[in-house]
Amino acid sequence: MTFFVGSTFASKVSAATVNNDYALSSSEGSSLKTNNNVVIAHATAVYAPAKNVATYEKRTWYSNGAYVQYIVGDGGKIYRVGAEGYQAWGAGSWANANAPVQVELAQTYDNAEFRKDYVAYVNLLRSSAVKYGIPTDVDSSAWRGIKSHLWVTNHVWGDHTDPYGYLASHGITKAQFANDVKYGFSSSGNNVNPTPRPSTPINKKAVHVTYALHQKGKQWLNLVKDFGSGSNGFAGVPNSVHDMLYIKVNRGSIKYRVHTIEDGWLPWVHKGDKNDTVNGVAGIKGHTIDGVQMYYTTPHGETYQQAYYRSQTTQRTGYLGTCADNGTVSGYDNFAGMLGEPIDRLQIHINNYSKY
């Protein structure tokens, strides 16, 4: 099976081979045909080979209730799982019913591998849209075109924000992604921007976050701005227990919540006011925080940025995995902490990529 890769000029095409080793059989997957209105762009939620993701979707398509038509990765390879033109289970009922093709981009830390994956991903999205008579505009206001999972979340249903978090980690902005998909790449991919991270993203604003933890049984600790090295580079006190958290940003907005050993996850907090222990801080005085989640919203028209954060616990040495927003961003942990282990320090910064 092959699909045809478009470039800036429609006459320039090349064939790319699709691996069918993990394709669902004729008795597997949905038997419902789709309307041909959108192509959905995803990113996987883990840093794992595309082959592994395809294997997993093939094995668990029914028990897990999730699969798409194509997985792209492993240096530009394409693996088919679901059948084109038939509903996949990737982005909710509306998207599934209107997307003849949904594509997952596997995640890698390797920039050279990413560039190969990105070429194949962009060209597959574009050629699929052309094949089904779908506009190649990305995330336009129209209800036809190539749509990110984030667009589906914002306009229809869901809480996913992919693929933008992962693309941003390799320096690809929303604007660049839209331009690349609209025009495509040559088969060699020579016109892929080789710079893994732009030095001056379009309309990127400096966002600073200030935050503090309240030491259990004592008082609020000093405010920390962003993060750094040494004792002033994080909120909290090593080997101590904390019960309340305060976070505030200088632009945009942030919501946050904590998990306590005594109560589980507490409600989201949308403002930062240490004098308002009901609505202005997360946590309950005297109850031990062992988990933190947050989500940053970028002002309209600015470069998309996220809250990147990480923590340590009283029972482990070294920071746990980095989180991005509230767990809907692919490739990062979905909360800071280890349930059952008190958090003793926390670091946060807002950016379009992780600095950790």
Short mmCIF file of C-alpha atoms in Angstrom, two decimals:
data_model
loop_
_atom_site.label_atom_id
_atom_site.label_comp_id
_atom_site.label_asym_id
_atom_site.label_seq_id
_atom_site.Cartn_x
_atom_site.Cartn_y
_atom_site.Cartn_z
CA MET A 1 0.00 0.00 0.00
CA THR A 2 1.30 3.48 -0.82
CA PHE A 3 0.17 7.04 -0.40
CA PHE A 4 1.36 9.94 -2.51
CA VAL A 5 3.34 12.75 -0.92
CA GLY A 6 2.57 16.23 -2.22
CA SER A 7 4.95 19.18 -2.31
CA THR A 8 4.57 22.85 -3.13
CA PHE A 9 3.75 21.90 -6.70
CA ALA A 10 1.05 19.29 -7.29
CA SER A 11 3.06 17.72 -10.10
CA LYS A 12 5.88 16.75 -7.74
CA VAL A 13 4.90 13.57 -5.94
CA SER A 14 6.66 10.52 -4.61
CA ALA A 15 5.40 7.29 -3.13
CA ALA A 16 5.94 6.32 0.49
CA THR A 17 5.47 2.72 1.60
CA VAL A 18 3.07 1.96 4.42
CA ASN A 19 3.75 -0.97 6.75
CA ASN A 20 0.62 -3.13 7.12
CA ASP A 21 2.01 -5.62 9.65
CA TYR A 22 -0.17 -4.18 12.43
CA ALA A 23 -3.30 -3.42 10.41
CA LEU A 24 -6.62 -4.54 11.82
CA SER A 25 -8.26 -7.39 9.96
CA SER A 26 -11.56 -7.04 8.12
CA SER A 27 -13.36 -8.35 11.21
CA GLU A 28 -11.69 -5.84 13.54
CA GLY A 29 -12.32 -2.14 14.08
CA SER A 30 -15.43 -0.14 13.32
CA SER A 31 -17.57 -1.06 10.31
CA LEU A 32 -19.03 2.47 10.12
CA LYS A 33 -17.95 4.61 7.20
CA THR A 34 -16.96 8.24 7.73
CA ASN A 35 -18.00 11.55 6.28
CA ASN A 36 -15.04 13.11 4.51
CA ASN A 37 -14.74 16.43 6.33
CA VAL A 38 -11.56 16.41 8.43
CA VAL A 39 -8.18 14.76 8.87
CA ILE A 40 -7.09 14.60 12.52
CA ALA A 41 -3.50 15.27 13.59
CA HIS A 42 -2.42 13.60 16.86
CA ALA A 43 0.76 12.98 18.81
CA THR A 44 1.25 9.92 21.00
CA ALA A 45 1.32 10.34 24.76
CA VAL A 46 4.63 8.56 25.33
CA TYR A 47 8.19 8.58 24.06
CA ALA A 48 8.11 5.15 22.45
CA PRO A 49 8.81 3.74 18.98
CA ALA A 50 5.96 4.04 16.49
CA LYS A 51 6.15 0.28 15.98
CA ASN A 52 5.36 -0.24 19.66
CA VAL A 53 2.37 2.10 19.47
CA ALA A 54 1.06 0.30 16.38
CA THR A 55 1.51 -3.05 18.10
CA TYR A 56 -0.35 -1.81 21.16
CA GLU A 57 -3.26 -0.37 19.16
CA LYS A 58 -3.55 -3.57 17.15
CA ARG A 59 -3.64 -5.67 20.31
CA THR A 60 -5.96 -3.45 22.40
CA TRP A 61 -8.19 -1.77 19.80
CA TYR A 62 -11.30 -3.27 21.41
CA SER A 63 -10.35 -3.58 25.08
CA ASN A 64 -8.85 -0.09 25.20
CA GLY A 65 -11.32 1.45 22.75
CA ALA A 66 -8.67 3.50 20.98
CA TYR A 67 -6.89 3.31 17.62
CA VAL A 68 -6.24 5.45 14.54
CA GLN A 69 -5.49 4.78 10.89
CA TYR A 70 -1.77 5.60 10.89
CA ILE A 71 1.21 5.87 13.26
CA VAL A 72 4.23 7.83 11.98
CA GLY A 73 7.71 7.57 13.53
CA ASP A 74 10.91 5.51 13.78
CA GLY A 75 12.66 7.84 11.34
CA GLY A 76 9.82 8.56 8.92
CA LYS A 77 8.12 5.15 8.83
CA ILE A 78 4.36 4.80 8.55
CA TYR A 79 2.35 1.99 10.16
CA ARG A 80 -1.31 1.38 9.38
CA VAL A 81 -3.73 0.18 12.05
CA GLY A 82 -7.29 1.18 11.11
CA ALA A 83 -8.78 1.26 7.62
CA GLU A 84 -9.10 4.56 5.77
CA GLY A 85 -12.66 5.75 5.27
CA TYR A 86 -13.92 3.81 8.29
CA GLN A 87 -14.29 5.30 11.73
CA ALA A 88 -11.31 5.12 14.05
CA TRP A 89 -11.58 5.70 17.79
CA GLY A 90 -9.20 8.57 18.32
CA ALA A 91 -10.88 11.88 19.16
CA GLY A 92 -14.52 11.46 20.18
CA SER A 93 -17.68 10.62 18.28
CA TRP A 94 -17.87 13.73 16.07
CA ALA A 95 -14.25 13.60 14.95
CA ASN A 96 -14.35 9.83 14.47
CA ALA A 97 -17.44 10.09 12.28
CA ASN A 98 -16.02 12.88 10.11
CA ALA A 99 -12.38 11.83 9.71
CA PRO A 100 -11.50 9.24 7.06
CA VAL A 101 -7.91 9.49 8.31
CA GLN A 102 -6.44 10.12 11.76
CA VAL A 103 -2.65 10.18 12.18
CA GLU A 104 -0.53 9.76 15.32
CA LEU A 105 3.02 11.15 15.47
CA ALA A 106 5.29 9.04 17.67
CA GLN A 107 7.59 10.97 19.97
CA THR A 108 11.36 10.98 20.11
CA TYR A 109 14.04 13.05 21.83
CA ASP A 110 16.31 12.67 18.79
CA ASN A 111 16.14 15.79 16.59
CA ALA A 112 17.40 14.03 13.44
CA GLU A 113 14.78 11.30 13.82
CA PHE A 114 12.12 13.92 14.51
CA ARG A 115 12.83 15.73 11.24
CA LYS A 116 12.30 12.52 9.25
CA ASP A 117 9.13 11.76 11.20
CA TYR A 118 7.87 15.30 10.73
CA VAL A 119 8.27 15.19 6.93
CA ALA A 120 6.33 11.92 6.70
CA TYR A 121 3.69 13.15 9.15
CA VAL A 122 3.10 16.45 7.36
CA ASN A 123 2.98 14.85 3.93
CA LEU A 124 0.64 12.08 5.07
CA LEU A 125 -1.75 14.59 6.59
CA ARG A 126 -1.66 16.72 3.46
CA SER A 127 -1.95 13.89 0.93
CA SER A 128 -4.82 12.34 2.90
CA ALA A 129 -6.73 15.61 2.80
CA VAL A 130 -6.13 15.98 -0.93
CA LYS A 131 -7.23 12.38 -1.55
CA TYR A 132 -10.58 12.93 0.17
CA GLY A 133 -11.21 16.43 -1.17
CA ILE A 134 -10.62 18.03 2.23
CA PRO A 135 -9.06 21.53 2.51
CA THR A 136 -5.41 21.53 3.62
CA ASP A 137 -5.91 24.46 6.01
CA VAL A 138 -4.94 23.57 9.59
CA ASP A 139 -7.28 24.50 12.46
CA SER A 140 -9.26 27.09 10.51
CA SER A 141 -12.66 28.23 11.79
CA ALA A 142 -14.36 26.10 9.12
CA TRP A 143 -15.68 22.65 9.99
CA ARG A 144 -13.73 21.07 7.16
CA GLY A 145 -9.96 20.79 6.92
CA ILE A 146 -7.00 19.33 8.76
CA LYS A 147 -7.64 19.56 12.50
CA SER A 148 -5.41 19.05 15.50
CA HIS A 149 -6.75 17.17 18.49
CA LEU A 150 -6.58 20.52 20.28
CA TRP A 151 -9.02 22.01 17.74
CA VAL A 152 -11.43 19.16 18.42
CA THR A 153 -11.12 19.81 22.17
CA ASN A 154 -11.76 23.54 21.74
CA HIS A 155 -14.68 23.21 19.32
CA VAL A 156 -16.33 19.86 19.98
CA TRP A 157 -15.33 17.74 22.97
CA GLY A 158 -12.40 16.45 24.99
CA ASP A 159 -9.36 17.63 26.94
CA HIS A 160 -6.40 16.76 24.68
CA THR A 161 -4.06 19.43 23.30
CA ASP A 162 -1.87 17.42 20.93
CA PRO A 163 0.13 17.60 18.75
CA TYR A 164 1.32 21.11 19.66
CA GLY A 165 3.10 20.34 22.91
CA TYR A 166 5.33 17.77 21.25
CA LEU A 167 5.91 19.87 18.12
CA ALA A 168 6.89 22.82 20.28
CA SER A 169 9.48 20.68 22.07
CA HIS A 170 11.27 20.44 18.70
CA GLY A 171 10.79 24.11 17.84
CA ILE A 172 7.76 23.77 15.52
CA THR A 173 5.19 26.50 16.13
CA LYS A 174 1.52 26.31 15.22
CA ALA A 175 2.12 28.76 12.38
CA GLN A 176 4.99 26.74 10.93
CA PHE A 177 3.02 23.50 11.20
CA ALA A 178 0.07 25.03 9.36
CA ASN A 179 2.33 26.36 6.61
CA ASP A 180 4.18 23.06 6.23
CA VAL A 181 0.97 21.05 5.98
CA LYS A 182 -0.58 23.44 3.49
CA TYR A 183 2.37 23.22 1.09
CA GLY A 184 4.05 19.92 1.98
CA PHE A 185 7.67 18.86 1.63
CA SER A 186 9.67 17.40 -1.18
CA SER A 187 10.30 13.68 -0.80
CA SER A 188 13.85 14.37 0.42
CA GLY A 189 12.59 16.63 3.18
CA ASN A 190 15.44 19.05 2.47
CA ASN A 191 13.21 22.02 3.14
CA VAL A 192 12.54 21.02 6.76
CA ASN A 193 13.80 23.70 9.11
CA PRO A 194 16.95 22.07 10.56
CA THR A 195 16.89 24.28 13.65
CA PRO A 196 15.38 22.23 16.48
CA ARG A 197 14.23 25.29 18.38
CA PRO A 198 13.72 28.82 16.96
CA SER A 199 15.68 31.46 18.86
CA THR A 200 12.93 34.05 18.53
CA PRO A 201 9.49 32.47 18.05
CA ILE A 202 6.82 34.67 16.48
CA ASN A 203 5.08 36.86 19.08
CA LYS A 204 6.50 35.01 22.05
CA LYS A 205 6.06 36.96 25.29
CA ALA A 206 8.04 36.48 28.47
CA VAL A 207 5.86 34.80 31.08
CA HIS A 208 7.00 34.66 34.69
CA VAL A 209 5.45 32.51 37.36
CA THR A 210 5.73 33.18 41.09
CA TYR A 211 4.81 30.50 43.59
CA ALA A 212 5.26 29.35 47.17
CA LEU A 213 4.54 26.38 49.38
CA HIS A 214 3.24 26.61 52.94
CA GLN A 215 5.25 24.49 55.36
CA LYS A 216 2.90 22.26 57.35
CA GLY A 217 2.52 23.48 60.92
CA LYS A 218 4.58 26.61 60.22
CA GLN A 219 4.26 29.45 57.70
CA TRP A 220 4.37 30.45 54.05
CA LEU A 221 7.85 30.13 52.61
CA ASN A 222 9.46 32.78 50.40
CA LEU A 223 8.07 33.33 46.91
CA VAL A 224 10.06 31.80 44.05
CA LYS A 225 10.11 33.30 40.53
CA ASP A 226 10.44 30.70 37.77
CA PHE A 227 13.22 28.30 38.82
CA GLY A 228 16.96 28.15 39.27
CA SER A 229 19.74 26.30 41.01
CA GLY A 230 20.34 26.16 44.73
CA SER A 231 17.98 26.78 47.62
CA ASN A 232 16.35 29.80 45.93
CA GLY A 233 15.49 27.86 42.79
CA PHE A 234 12.48 25.95 44.10
CA ALA A 235 9.53 26.26 46.43
CA GLY A 236 9.58 24.19 49.60
CA VAL A 237 12.03 22.91 52.17
CA PRO A 238 13.93 19.65 51.58
CA ASN A 239 12.73 16.77 53.77
CA SER A 240 9.76 18.84 54.99
CA VAL A 241 6.02 18.46 54.49
CA HIS A 242 3.80 21.12 52.90
CA ASP A 243 0.06 21.70 52.97
CA MET A 244 -0.80 24.70 50.72
CA LEU A 245 0.37 26.00 47.34
CA TYR A 246 0.15 29.47 45.81
CA ILE A 247 0.80 30.18 42.09
CA LYS A 248 0.47 33.38 40.05
CA VAL A 249 1.55 34.41 36.51
CA ASN A 250 2.28 37.87 35.11
CA ARG A 251 0.34 37.30 31.87
CA GLY A 252 -2.17 34.77 30.61
CA SER A 253 -3.82 32.62 33.27
CA ILE A 254 -3.07 29.49 35.23
CA LYS A 255 -5.24 27.02 37.09
CA TYR A 256 -3.85 24.51 39.56
CA ARG A 257 -4.82 21.91 42.12
CA VAL A 258 -3.20 19.59 44.61
CA HIS A 259 -3.64 16.03 45.76
CA THR A 260 -3.37 15.41 49.49
CA ILE A 261 -2.82 12.15 51.29
CA GLU A 262 -5.93 12.79 53.36
CA ASP A 263 -8.37 14.01 50.67
CA GLY A 264 -7.26 12.98 47.16
CA TRP A 265 -7.52 15.58 44.39
CA LEU A 266 -8.95 18.90 45.54
CA PRO A 267 -10.82 21.39 43.28
CA TRP A 268 -9.03 23.57 40.73
CA VAL A 269 -7.91 27.02 41.89
CA HIS A 270 -7.97 29.88 39.37
CA LYS A 271 -6.26 32.69 41.25
CA GLY A 272 -3.31 33.25 43.55
CA ASP A 273 -4.02 34.98 46.87
CA LYS A 274 -2.30 33.74 50.01
CA ASN A 275 -4.79 35.67 52.14
CA ASP A 276 -7.68 33.66 50.69
CA THR A 277 -7.10 30.09 51.83
CA VAL A 278 -10.44 28.97 50.36
CA ASN A 279 -10.26 30.20 46.75
CA GLY A 280 -6.80 31.71 46.41
CA VAL A 281 -4.56 28.75 47.25
CA ALA A 282 -4.62 25.01 46.64
CA GLY A 283 -4.61 22.70 49.64
CA ILE A 284 -6.02 22.39 53.13
CA LYS A 285 -4.08 23.57 56.14
CA GLY A 286 -2.66 20.57 57.98
CA HIS A 287 -3.17 18.12 55.09
CA THR A 288 -0.10 16.78 53.28
CA ILE A 289 0.40 17.56 49.57
CA ASP A 290 1.67 14.62 47.52
CA GLY A 291 0.59 15.66 44.01
CA VAL A 292 0.30 18.84 41.92
CA GLN A 293 -1.34 19.60 38.57
CA MET A 294 -1.54 22.88 36.65
CA TYR A 295 -2.54 24.26 33.25
CA TYR A 296 -1.40 27.53 31.67
CA THR A 297 -3.55 29.35 29.09
CA THR A 298 -1.66 31.48 26.56
CA PRO A 299 -3.21 34.86 25.61
CA HIS A 300 -4.84 34.86 22.17
CA GLY A 301 -2.45 35.58 19.33
CA GLU A 302 0.73 34.80 21.25
CA THR A 303 3.13 31.90 20.80
CA TYR A 304 1.69 28.83 22.52
CA GLN A 305 3.36 28.24 25.88
CA GLN A 306 2.86 25.74 28.70
CA ALA A 307 3.54 25.25 32.38
CA TYR A 308 6.51 22.93 32.81
CA TYR A 309 6.99 21.69 36.36
CA ARG A 310 8.60 18.96 38.43
CA SER A 311 8.92 17.94 42.08
CA GLN A 312 10.85 15.90 44.57
CA THR A 313 9.50 13.93 47.49
CA THR A 314 10.72 13.35 51.02
CA GLN A 315 11.37 9.71 50.19
CA ARG A 316 13.44 10.00 46.99
CA THR A 317 16.61 11.68 45.77
CA GLY A 318 16.36 13.77 42.62
CA TYR A 319 13.49 15.34 40.73
CA LEU A 320 10.73 13.17 39.32
CA GLY A 321 9.73 13.42 35.64
CA THR A 322 8.83 16.75 34.08
CA CYS A 323 5.16 17.58 33.60
CA ALA A 324 3.60 19.90 31.01
CA ASP A 325 0.24 21.45 31.82
CA ASN A 326 -2.36 19.14 33.36
CA GLY A 327 -1.39 15.90 31.67
CA THR A 328 -3.06 16.52 28.30
CA VAL A 329 0.24 17.38 26.64
CA SER A 330 1.86 14.41 24.99
CA GLY A 331 5.14 13.08 26.27
CA TYR A 332 5.11 14.37 29.84
CA ASP A 333 3.97 13.11 33.23
CA ASN A 334 0.37 13.98 34.11
CA PHE A 335 1.09 15.30 37.58
CA ALA A 336 4.05 16.20 39.75
CA GLY A 337 4.68 13.96 42.71
CA MET A 338 4.37 10.37 43.84
CA LEU A 339 1.09 9.64 45.61
CA GLY A 340 1.67 8.70 49.21
CA GLU A 341 5.00 10.54 49.36
CA PRO A 342 4.97 14.17 50.61
CA ILE A 343 6.31 16.75 48.14
CA ASP A 344 9.25 18.65 49.59
CA ARG A 345 10.15 20.92 46.66
CA LEU A 346 8.58 22.18 43.43
CA GLN A 347 9.91 23.95 40.32
CA ILE A 348 7.82 25.70 37.64
CA HIS A 349 8.44 27.74 34.50
CA ILE A 350 6.29 28.89 31.58
CA ASN A 351 7.72 28.51 28.07
CA ASN A 352 7.21 26.93 24.65
CA TYR A 353 9.71 24.21 25.56
CA SER A 354 11.06 22.63 28.70
CA LYS A 355 14.26 24.09 30.17
CA TYR A 356 14.83 21.19 32.55
#
